[in-house]
């Protein structure tokens, strides 16, 4: 519903704060600013709110992954196998569910703006000076917004190297793959970061052949070694061909296939290539030179601990500031920026962030890895619980997985929790809550009664396993 705007003179509208981008960072900032009594506007060049997170990033990829998981679950359950026949699903079919979820998310989030009386402008924002933004809408209308404070939360987009022609129908990035409308049997996924690994799980789950090309020596090397090894093992077991330490030399494109040549002299043929190697911050064309802000070579902005840029009244949050480039962190960064802009004191920047990787099996972790603790010479012990021994996992059939707790052998303080297997991203939060409490000790898991049967039982099993190692 359009709201009455305060037109100051001529054609411009005045706000306390303007937020550029309606992804999680922009939303977090806008809501916080509005709740603090400020008159706020949000600008997004998409026709719908929600940012890349809702339209091309987190939400569609997770909805896709959920559908693929359901297909796998259905396939492996002998009871259902008798009822229906296994049939191959195309990407287009599984995308239907994702589109439904996107719309539900857009509706939910649009209501938040409405309820908080935040004005919405759809169009490309251009920063004219440190108090003015122009908004160019798709239908040719230009609005001028005058503000006291600005939040840049314009997010990121897939990095597109010059050597690839992304206009070719068989060359995809993680945005374009959501429009795949023809059948493929084999795909090359180039880049084995989080996006590459998640899409490898999706395509192998849909019974495609997958070549996952990793430019590094192992998958997601920042993870605990055991978890990274488990991911490699399970992806390979499902049929993904992982090639480590490879770099693209060039790509040949044909009407019905592509051939990738690697710098090591290999030739890999597939029906399509999905490029998942890196993202760039959305700062080009934003007019930042008009206020003296210079993004780095990846289009990212530098901020201080208050999420303030070098220009006093301009803040930035989310993917546009780089690490960790997660929706989870982006929302909190935005909220934090909004709090600082409203004069709240004592806010701490967002630093303790769990990892949640929605591969099959799912991966999640918080705190330090075994490699880090060993390097830091911290005397830790390990407690492990394998999912296959848990009643709940046996009931659901999700027996692939493990929970590993790393704790200080003298103080029993939890130093890290690492998990792979179904619902790992939820399970981790139990460990995170205890780690963040003033009484951080693994004893919590043996002194507290949990529901049974649950996956939370893994914490008790892992703790007892670890305590038995102490002497
Ligand atoms: C495939 C994929 C899967 C992911 N999965 C996860 C996950 O499971 N968990 C997780 O935590 N994170 C995940 N992420 C990362 C997550 O999506 C991002 O961290 C998050 O979207 C960043 O939010 P943001 O608010 O910074 O910006 P974005 O969500 O990128 O939104 C920015 C908005 O700004 C708009 N904009 C840009 N320039 C302008 C301009 N000049 N004028 C007006 N509007 C503009 C854009 O159109 C966009 O709508 C995933 C990302 C991808 C690509
Ligand atoms: N489940 C999740 O949490 C989840 C899922 C998907 C994506 N994400 C987020 O999305 C981001 C992107 O993931 P990804 O897998 O594409 O890549 P990545 O960030 O892991 O990077 C892959 C490679 O590309 C390089 N690179 C990155 N940006 C570049 C640029 N602009 N130019 C040149 N090289 C560049 C990196 O150095 C790296 O070698 C990650 O930061 C991740 O946190 C998170």
Coordinates of C-alpha atoms and ligand atoms in Angstrom, one line a residue:
X1 CA 0.0 0.0 0.0
X2 CA 1.6 3.4 -1.0
X3 CA 2.1 5.7 1.9
X4 CA 2.0 9.5 1.9
X5 CA 5.4 10.9 1.4
X6 CA 6.8 14.1 2.9
X7 CA 7.7 16.1 -0.2
X8 CA 9.9 18.9 0.9
X9 CA 10.1 21.0 -2.2
X10 CA 10.0 20.2 -5.9
X11 CA 10.3 16.5 -6.3
X12 CA 12.4 15.2 -3.5
X13 CA 11.5 13.3 -0.4
X14 CA 13.3 13.7 2.9
X15 CA 14.2 10.8 5.3
X16 CA 16.2 10.3 8.4
X17 CA 17.7 7.2 6.8
X18 CA 17.8 5.5 3.4
X19 CA 18.7 1.9 3.0
X20 CA 20.0 0.6 -0.3
X21 CA 19.1 -3.1 -0.8
X22 CA 16.4 -5.2 0.7
X23 CA 18.3 -8.4 1.4
X24 CA 18.9 -9.5 5.0
X25 CA 21.4 -6.7 5.7
X26 CA 19.1 -4.0 4.4
X27 CA 16.1 -5.4 6.1
X28 CA 17.9 -5.7 9.5
X29 CA 19.1 -2.1 9.2
X30 CA 15.7 -0.7 8.1
X31 CA 13.7 -2.4 10.8
X32 CA 16.1 -1.3 13.5
X33 CA 16.1 2.3 12.3
X34 CA 12.3 2.3 12.0
X35 CA 11.9 0.8 15.5
X36 CA 14.2 3.6 16.8
X37 CA 11.7 6.1 15.5
X38 CA 13.4 7.2 12.3
X39 CA 11.7 7.9 9.1
X40 CA 13.1 5.3 6.7
X41 CA 13.0 4.4 3.0
X42 CA 14.4 1.3 1.4
X43 CA 15.4 1.1 -2.3
X44 CA 15.8 -2.1 -4.3
X45 CA 16.1 -2.5 -8.0
X46 CA 14.2 -5.8 -8.0
X47 CA 10.5 -5.7 -8.5
X48 CA 10.1 -7.6 -5.3
X49 CA 11.7 -7.3 -1.8
X50 CA 13.9 -9.9 -0.2
X51 CA 17.3 -9.3 -2.0
X52 CA 19.4 -11.8 -3.8
X53 CA 19.1 -14.0 -0.6
X54 CA 15.4 -14.6 -1.3
X55 CA 15.4 -14.6 -5.1
X56 CA 18.7 -16.3 -6.2
X57 CA 20.7 -17.2 -3.2
X58 CA 19.9 -18.9 0.1
X59 CA 16.2 -19.4 -0.3
X60 CA 15.9 -21.0 -3.7
X61 CA 19.0 -23.1 -3.2
X62 CA 17.8 -24.4 0.1
X63 CA 14.3 -25.1 -1.2
X64 CA 15.8 -27.0 -4.1
X65 CA 18.0 -29.0 -1.8
X66 CA 15.0 -29.8 0.4
X67 CA 13.2 -31.3 -2.6
X68 CA 16.2 -33.3 -3.6
X69 CA 16.5 -34.6 0.0
X70 CA 12.9 -35.7 -0.1
X71 CA 13.5 -37.5 -3.4
X72 CA 16.5 -39.3 -1.9
X73 CA 14.5 -40.2 1.2
X74 CA 11.7 -41.5 -0.9
X75 CA 14.0 -43.6 -3.0
X76 CA 15.7 -45.2 -0.1
X77 CA 12.6 -46.1 1.8
X78 CA 11.5 -49.6 0.7
X79 CA 7.9 -49.0 1.8
X80 CA 7.5 -46.1 -0.7
X81 CA 9.5 -47.9 -3.4
X82 CA 6.6 -50.4 -3.6
X83 CA 4.0 -47.7 -3.8
X84 CA 5.5 -45.6 -6.6
X85 CA 8.1 -46.1 -9.3
X86 CA 11.3 -44.1 -9.2
X87 CA 11.2 -41.4 -11.9
X88 CA 13.7 -38.9 -12.8
X89 CA 12.9 -35.3 -12.0
X90 CA 14.2 -32.4 -14.0
X91 CA 15.6 -29.2 -12.5
X92 CA 12.5 -27.3 -13.8
X93 CA 10.2 -29.6 -11.9
X94 CA 12.1 -29.3 -8.6
X95 CA 12.4 -25.5 -9.1
X96 CA 8.6 -25.2 -8.8
X97 CA 8.7 -25.7 -5.1
X98 CA 11.5 -23.2 -4.8
X99 CA 9.4 -20.5 -6.6
X100 CA 6.5 -21.1 -4.2
X101 CA 8.8 -20.6 -1.2
X102 CA 10.3 -17.4 -2.7
X103 CA 6.8 -15.9 -3.1
X104 CA 5.9 -16.8 0.5
X105 CA 9.1 -15.2 1.7
X106 CA 8.5 -12.0 -0.3
X107 CA 5.0 -11.8 1.1
X108 CA 6.1 -12.3 4.7
X109 CA 8.9 -9.7 4.4
X110 CA 6.8 -7.2 2.5
X111 CA 4.4 -7.1 5.4
X112 CA 7.3 -6.2 7.8
X113 CA 8.0 -3.0 5.8
X114 CA 4.3 -2.2 5.7
X115 CA 3.8 -2.6 9.4
X116 CA 6.9 -0.5 10.2
X117 CA 5.8 2.3 7.9
X118 CA 9.0 2.1 5.8
X119 CA 8.7 3.6 2.3
X120 CA 9.7 1.3 -0.6
X121 CA 11.2 2.4 -3.8
X122 CA 11.9 0.0 -6.7
X123 CA 14.7 1.2 -8.9
X124 CA 18.4 1.5 -9.3
X125 CA 20.0 3.7 -6.7
X126 CA 22.7 6.2 -7.5
X127 CA 24.4 8.1 -4.7
X128 CA 24.7 11.7 -5.9
X129 CA 26.2 13.2 -2.8
X130 CA 26.5 12.4 0.9
X131 CA 22.9 13.4 1.5
X132 CA 21.1 12.5 -1.8
X133 CA 20.3 9.3 -3.6
X134 CA 18.5 9.2 -7.0
X135 CA 16.3 6.2 -7.8
X136 CA 15.8 5.3 -11.5
X137 CA 12.8 3.0 -11.9
X138 CA 12.4 0.5 -14.8
X139 CA 9.5 2.6 -16.1
X140 CA 11.6 5.7 -16.4
X141 CA 10.6 7.6 -13.3
X142 CA 13.4 9.3 -11.3
X143 CA 12.9 10.0 -7.6
X144 CA 15.3 12.0 -5.4
X145 CA 15.7 11.0 -1.8
X146 CA 17.4 13.3 0.7
X147 CA 18.7 11.7 3.9
X148 CA 20.8 12.3 6.9
X149 CA 22.1 8.7 7.1
X150 CA 22.6 6.0 4.5
X151 CA 23.1 2.2 4.6
X152 CA 24.7 0.5 1.7
X153 CA 23.4 -3.1 1.7
X154 CA 23.5 -3.8 -2.0
X155 CA 24.9 -7.4 -1.6
X156 CA 26.9 -9.3 -4.2
X157 CA 26.6 -11.1 -7.5
X158 CA 28.4 -14.1 -9.0
X159 CA 31.9 -13.1 -10.3
X160 CA 32.0 -13.6 -14.1
X161 CA 35.5 -14.0 -15.6
X162 CA 36.0 -12.6 -19.1
X163 CA 37.1 -16.1 -20.4
X164 CA 33.5 -17.4 -20.2
X165 CA 30.5 -16.3 -22.3
X166 CA 27.6 -16.3 -19.8
X167 CA 25.2 -15.5 -22.7
X168 CA 25.8 -19.0 -24.0
X169 CA 22.8 -21.2 -23.1
X170 CA 25.0 -23.9 -21.6
X171 CA 27.2 -21.6 -19.5
X172 CA 25.6 -20.9 -16.0
X173 CA 26.4 -19.1 -12.8
X174 CA 24.4 -19.6 -9.5
X175 CA 21.9 -16.9 -10.5
X176 CA 21.3 -18.2 -14.1
X177 CA 21.1 -21.9 -13.1
X178 CA 17.7 -21.2 -11.5
X179 CA 16.4 -20.6 -15.1
X180 CA 17.7 -23.9 -16.5
X181 CA 14.8 -25.0 -18.7
X182 CA 16.3 -27.9 -20.7
X183 CA 17.3 -31.4 -19.6
X184 CA 21.0 -32.2 -18.9
X185 CA 22.6 -35.4 -17.9
X186 CA 26.1 -34.2 -17.0
X187 CA 27.3 -30.9 -15.5
X188 CA 30.7 -29.5 -14.7
X189 CA 30.7 -27.5 -11.5
X190 CA 33.7 -25.2 -11.4
X191 CA 34.7 -24.0 -8.0
X192 CA 34.2 -26.2 -4.9
X193 CA 33.4 -23.5 -2.4
X194 CA 30.1 -23.6 -0.5
X195 CA 28.0 -22.9 -3.5
X196 CA 29.8 -25.5 -5.7
X197 CA 29.6 -28.2 -3.1
X198 CA 25.9 -27.5 -2.4
X199 CA 25.0 -27.6 -6.1
X200 CA 27.1 -30.8 -6.5
X201 CA 24.8 -32.4 -3.9
X202 CA 21.7 -31.1 -5.7
X203 CA 22.7 -32.3 -9.1
X204 CA 23.9 -35.7 -8.0
X205 CA 20.7 -36.1 -6.0
X206 CA 18.8 -35.5 -9.2
X207 CA 20.8 -38.4 -10.7
X208 CA 23.0 -36.2 -13.0
X209 CA 26.7 -36.9 -13.6
X210 CA 28.8 -34.3 -11.8
X211 CA 32.4 -33.3 -12.2
X212 CA 33.3 -31.0 -9.3
X213 CA 36.4 -29.0 -10.2
X214 CA 38.2 -27.7 -7.1
X215 CA 40.9 -25.0 -7.5
X216 CA 42.2 -25.9 -4.0
X217 CA 43.8 -29.1 -2.6
X218 CA 40.8 -30.2 -0.5
X219 CA 37.1 -29.3 -0.1
X220 CA 36.3 -26.3 2.2
X221 CA 39.7 -26.4 3.8
X222 CA 38.6 -24.0 6.6
X223 CA 36.5 -26.9 8.1
X224 CA 37.7 -29.4 10.6
X225 CA 39.8 -31.9 8.6
X226 CA 37.5 -34.8 9.6
X227 CA 34.4 -33.0 8.4
X228 CA 36.0 -32.0 5.1
X229 CA 37.2 -35.5 4.6
X230 CA 33.7 -36.9 5.4
X231 CA 32.2 -34.5 2.8
X232 CA 34.6 -35.6 0.1
X233 CA 33.9 -39.3 1.0
X234 CA 30.1 -38.9 0.9
X235 CA 30.1 -36.8 -2.3
X236 CA 32.3 -39.4 -4.0
X237 CA 30.2 -42.2 -2.7
X238 CA 27.1 -40.6 -4.2
X239 CA 28.9 -40.4 -7.6
X240 CA 30.5 -36.9 -7.7
X241 CA 33.9 -36.9 -9.5
X242 CA 36.0 -34.4 -7.5
X243 CA 39.1 -33.1 -9.2
X244 CA 41.4 -31.1 -6.9
X245 CA 44.1 -28.6 -7.8
X246 CA 42.7 -27.8 -11.2
X247 CA 42.4 -24.5 -13.0
X248 CA 40.4 -23.7 -16.1
X249 CA 42.4 -22.9 -19.2
X250 CA 39.6 -22.3 -21.6
X251 CA 36.1 -23.5 -22.4
X252 CA 34.8 -24.6 -25.8
X253 CA 31.0 -24.2 -26.3
X254 CA 28.9 -26.0 -28.8
X255 CA 25.1 -26.1 -29.4
X256 CA 24.7 -29.4 -27.4
X257 CA 27.7 -29.5 -25.1
X258 CA 30.7 -27.8 -23.6
X259 CA 34.3 -28.9 -23.3
X260 CA 36.5 -27.5 -20.5
X261 CA 40.2 -27.6 -20.9
X262 CA 42.2 -27.4 -17.7
X263 CA 45.7 -25.9 -17.3
X264 CA 46.9 -29.4 -16.5
X265 CA 45.9 -30.6 -20.0
X266 CA 42.7 -32.4 -19.2
X267 CA 39.6 -32.1 -21.3
X268 CA 36.2 -32.5 -19.7
X269 CA 33.0 -32.8 -21.7
X270 CA 29.5 -32.1 -20.2
X271 CA 26.1 -30.8 -21.2
X272 CA 26.6 -27.6 -19.2
X273 CA 29.0 -25.8 -16.9
X274 CA 28.0 -24.1 -13.6
X275 CA 30.6 -21.5 -12.6
X276 CA 30.7 -21.2 -8.8
X277 CA 34.0 -19.4 -8.3
X278 CA 33.7 -16.2 -6.3
X279 CA 31.4 -13.3 -5.9
X280 CA 31.8 -9.5 -6.3
X281 CA 30.2 -6.7 -4.2
X282 CA 27.5 -4.7 -5.9
X283 CA 29.2 -1.3 -5.8
X284 CA 29.8 -0.4 -9.4
X285 CA 27.5 2.2 -10.9
X286 CA 26.4 3.2 -7.4
X287 CA 28.1 6.7 -7.6
X288 CA 30.3 6.0 -4.6
X289 CA 33.1 8.1 -6.2
X290 CA 30.8 11.1 -5.6
X291 CA 31.3 10.7 -1.8
X292 CA 34.9 9.5 -2.0
X293 CA 34.3 5.8 -1.2
X294 CA 36.6 3.4 -3.1
X295 CA 35.6 -0.3 -3.1
X296 CA 38.4 -2.9 -3.3
X297 CA 39.1 -5.1 -6.4
X298 CA 36.2 -7.3 -5.5
X299 CA 33.8 -4.4 -5.2
X300 CA 33.7 -4.6 -1.4
X301 CA 33.6 -1.7 1.1
X302 CA 35.6 -1.3 4.3
X303 CA 33.8 -0.5 7.5
X304 CA 34.8 0.0 11.1
X305 CA 33.4 -1.9 14.1
X306 CA 30.2 0.2 14.0
X307 CA 29.7 -0.8 10.3
X308 CA 30.5 2.8 9.4
X309 CA 32.4 3.6 6.2
X310 CA 35.0 6.3 5.9
X311 CA 32.1 8.7 5.3
X312 CA 30.6 9.6 8.7
X313 CA 26.9 9.3 7.8
X314 CA 27.3 6.3 5.4
X315 CA 27.2 2.7 6.8
X316 CA 27.4 -0.6 5.0
X317 CA 26.5 -4.2 5.9
X318 CA 26.1 -7.7 4.4
X319 CA 27.9 -9.2 1.4
X320 CA 29.0 -5.7 0.2
X321 CA 31.5 -5.6 3.1
X322 CA 32.9 -9.1 2.3
X323 CA 33.5 -11.7 5.1
X324 CA 31.6 -13.8 6.0
X325 CA 29.1 -13.2 3.2
X326 CA 26.3 -15.1 4.9
X327 CA 22.6 -14.3 5.2
X328 CA 22.7 -15.2 8.9
X329 CA 25.5 -12.6 9.6
X330 CA 24.1 -10.0 7.1
X331 CA 20.9 -9.6 9.1
X332 CA 22.7 -9.1 12.4
X333 CA 25.3 -6.7 10.8
X334 CA 22.4 -4.6 9.4
X335 CA 20.6 -4.5 12.7
X336 CA 23.9 -3.6 14.4
X337 CA 24.5 -0.8 11.9
X338 CA 21.0 0.5 12.5
X339 CA 21.6 0.4 16.3
X340 CA 24.9 2.4 16.0
X341 CA 23.2 4.9 13.7
X342 CA 20.5 5.4 16.2
X343 CA 23.0 6.1 19.0
X344 CA 22.8 2.8 20.8
X345 CA 26.0 2.2 22.8
X346 CA 28.0 -0.9 23.6
X347 CA 27.0 -2.9 20.5
X348 CA 29.6 -5.5 19.6
X349 CA 30.3 -6.4 15.9
X350 CA 29.1 -9.7 14.6
X351 CA 32.0 -12.1 14.9
X352 CA 31.0 -15.5 16.3
X353 CA 29.3 -17.0 13.3
X354 CA 28.4 -20.7 12.9
X355 CA 29.0 -22.5 9.6
X356 CA 25.9 -24.1 8.0
X357 CA 26.5 -25.8 4.7
X358 CA 23.6 -27.5 3.1
X359 CA 25.3 -30.2 1.2
X360 CA 24.0 -33.8 1.5
X361 CA 25.1 -34.6 4.2
X362 CA 24.6 -31.3 5.8
X363 CA 27.6 -29.7 7.7
X364 CA 27.7 -27.3 10.6
X365 CA 30.3 -26.0 13.0
X366 CA 31.1 -23.4 15.6
X367 CA 34.4 -22.6 17.3
X368 CA 37.8 -24.0 16.7
X369 CA 38.9 -27.0 14.6
X370 CA 41.3 -29.7 15.6
X371 CA 44.0 -28.2 13.3
X372 CA 43.7 -24.8 15.0
X373 CA 43.8 -26.2 18.6
X374 CA 46.8 -28.3 17.8
X375 CA 48.6 -25.3 16.2
X376 CA 47.8 -23.2 19.3
X377 CA 49.0 -26.0 21.5
X378 CA 45.8 -26.1 23.5
X379 CA 45.4 -29.4 25.4
X380 CA 42.0 -30.5 24.1
X381 CA 40.1 -33.8 24.0
X382 CA 37.6 -35.1 21.5
X383 CA 34.1 -36.6 22.2
X384 CA 32.4 -38.2 19.3
X385 CA 28.9 -39.6 18.6
X386 CA 28.0 -41.4 15.4
X387 CA 24.5 -40.9 14.2
X388 CA 24.1 -44.5 13.4
X389 CA 24.0 -45.4 17.0
X390 CA 21.2 -42.9 17.9
X391 CA 17.7 -44.2 18.3
X392 CA 16.2 -41.1 16.6
X393 CA 18.5 -41.5 13.6
X394 CA 17.7 -45.2 13.3
X395 CA 14.0 -44.3 13.3
X396 CA 14.3 -41.6 10.6
X397 CA 16.9 -43.5 8.6
X398 CA 19.4 -40.5 8.8
X399 CA 22.2 -42.6 10.1
X400 CA 25.0 -40.9 8.1
X401 CA 26.6 -38.4 10.4
X402 CA 28.6 -37.5 13.4
X403 CA 28.8 -35.0 16.2
X404 CA 32.2 -34.1 17.5
X405 CA 32.9 -31.9 20.6
X406 CA 36.3 -30.5 21.2
X407 CA 36.9 -29.5 24.8
X408 CA 39.7 -28.4 27.1
X409 CA 40.9 -31.5 29.0
X410 CA 41.5 -29.6 32.2
X411 CA 38.7 -27.1 32.4
X412 CA 36.1 -29.1 30.3
X413 CA 35.4 -25.8 28.4
X414 CA 33.8 -26.5 25.0
X415 CA 36.2 -25.1 22.3
X416 CA 34.5 -26.3 19.1
X417 CA 31.6 -28.3 17.9
X418 CA 31.6 -29.9 14.5
X419 CA 28.7 -31.9 13.0
X420 CA 27.8 -33.5 9.7
X421 CA 24.6 -35.3 8.8
X422 CA 20.9 -34.5 8.5
X423 CA 19.9 -31.3 10.4
X424 CA 23.5 -30.6 11.4
X425 CA 22.7 -26.8 11.0
X426 CA 20.0 -27.1 13.7
X427 CA 21.9 -29.5 16.0
X428 CA 24.9 -27.2 16.2
X429 CA 22.9 -24.5 18.0
X430 CA 22.6 -26.6 21.2
X431 CA 26.4 -26.6 21.4
X432 CA 26.6 -22.9 20.5
X433 CA 24.2 -22.0 23.2
X434 CA 26.3 -23.8 25.9
X435 CA 29.5 -22.4 24.5
X436 CA 28.2 -18.9 24.7
X437 CA 26.9 -19.3 28.3
X438 CA 28.9 -18.1 31.2
X439 CA 29.0 -21.7 32.4
X440 CA 30.6 -23.2 29.3
X441 CA 31.4 -26.8 30.2
X442 CA 30.6 -30.2 28.5
X443 CA 29.3 -31.3 31.9
X444 CA 26.0 -29.6 30.9
X445 CA 25.3 -32.4 28.5
X446 CA 25.5 -35.1 31.2
X447 CA 23.8 -33.1 34.0
X448 CA 20.8 -32.1 31.9
X449 CA 18.0 -34.5 30.8
X450 CA 17.1 -34.2 27.1
X451 CA 14.0 -35.5 25.3
X452 CA 14.4 -39.0 24.0
X453 CA 14.6 -40.1 21.2
X454 CA 16.2 -37.0 19.7
X455 CA 19.3 -36.1 17.8
X456 CA 20.2 -33.9 20.8
X457 CA 21.2 -37.2 22.4
X458 CA 24.3 -37.0 20.3
X459 CA 25.6 -34.3 22.8
X460 CA 25.3 -36.7 25.8
X461 CA 26.9 -39.6 23.8
X462 CA 29.8 -37.4 22.6
X463 CA 30.4 -36.0 26.0
X464 CA 30.5 -39.4 27.7
X465 CA 32.8 -40.6 24.9
X466 CA 35.1 -37.7 25.5
X467 CA 35.1 -37.8 29.3
X468 CA 36.1 -41.5 29.1
X469 CA 39.3 -40.4 27.4
X470 CA 40.3 -38.3 30.3
X471 CA 42.8 -39.7 32.9
Ligands
LIG1 C1 23.5 -20.0 -4.1 C2 23.7 -19.3 -2.8 C3 23.3 -20.0 -1.6 C4 23.5 -19.4 -0.4 N1 23.2 -20.0 0.7 C5 23.3 -19.5 2.0 C6 22.9 -20.2 3.1 O1 22.5 -21.3 3.1 N2 23.1 -19.5 4.3 C7 23.5 -18.3 4.4 O2 23.6 -17.7 5.5 N3 23.9 -17.6 3.3 C8 23.8 -18.2 2.1 N4 24.2 -17.5 1.0 C9 24.7 -16.1 1.1 C10 23.5 -15.1 1.3 O3 22.6 -15.3 0.3 C11 24.1 -13.7 1.3 O4 25.1 -13.6 2.3 C12 23.0 -12.7 1.5 O5 22.1 -12.7 0.5 C13 23.6 -11.3 1.7 O6 22.6 -10.4 2.0 P1 22.7 -8.9 1.7 O7 21.6 -8.2 2.5 O8 24.1 -8.4 1.9 O9 22.4 -8.7 0.1 P2 21.6 -9.4 -1.0 O10 20.8 -10.5 -0.5 O11 22.6 -9.7 -2.1 O12 20.6 -8.3 -1.5 C14 21.1 -7.0 -2.0 C15 19.9 -6.3 -2.8 O13 20.4 -5.1 -3.2 C16 19.9 -4.8 -4.5 N5 20.7 -3.8 -5.2 C17 22.0 -4.0 -5.6 N6 22.5 -2.8 -6.2 C18 21.5 -1.9 -6.1 C19 21.3 -0.6 -6.6 N7 22.3 0.1 -7.2 N8 20.1 0.0 -6.4 C20 19.1 -0.7 -5.8 N9 19.2 -1.9 -5.3 C21 20.4 -2.5 -5.5 C22 19.9 -6.1 -5.2 O14 19.0 -6.2 -6.3 C23 19.5 -7.1 -4.0 O15 18.1 -7.2 -4.1 C24 24.0 -18.1 -0.3 C25 24.3 -17.4 -1.5 C26 24.2 -18.0 -2.7 C27 24.5 -17.2 -3.9
LIG2 N1 25.4 -22.5 3.3 C1 26.0 -21.4 3.3 O1 26.3 -20.8 4.3 C2 26.3 -20.8 2.0 C3 25.9 -21.4 0.8 C4 26.3 -20.8 -0.4 C5 27.1 -19.6 -0.4 N2 27.4 -19.1 0.7 C6 28.3 -17.9 0.7 O2 28.5 -17.4 -0.6 C7 29.9 -17.0 -0.8 C8 30.4 -17.4 -2.1 O3 30.6 -18.7 -2.2 P1 31.5 -19.4 -3.4 O4 31.3 -20.9 -3.2 O5 31.1 -18.9 -4.7 O6 32.9 -18.9 -3.4 P2 34.1 -18.7 -2.4 O7 33.8 -17.4 -1.7 O8 34.3 -19.9 -1.6 O9 35.2 -18.5 -3.4 C9 35.7 -19.4 -4.4 C10 37.0 -18.9 -5.0 O10 36.8 -17.8 -5.8 C11 37.7 -16.7 -5.4 N3 37.0 -15.4 -5.5 C12 36.0 -15.0 -4.7 N4 35.6 -13.8 -5.2 C13 36.3 -13.5 -6.3 C14 36.3 -12.4 -7.2 N5 35.4 -11.3 -7.1 N6 37.2 -12.4 -8.2 C15 38.0 -13.4 -8.3 N7 38.0 -14.5 -7.5 C16 37.2 -14.5 -6.5 C17 38.0 -17.1 -3.9 O11 39.3 -16.6 -3.6 C18 38.0 -18.6 -4.0 O12 39.2 -19.1 -4.4 C19 30.7 -17.6 0.3 O13 31.4 -16.6 1.0 C20 29.7 -18.3 1.2 O14 29.8 -17.9 2.6 C21 27.1 -19.6 1.9

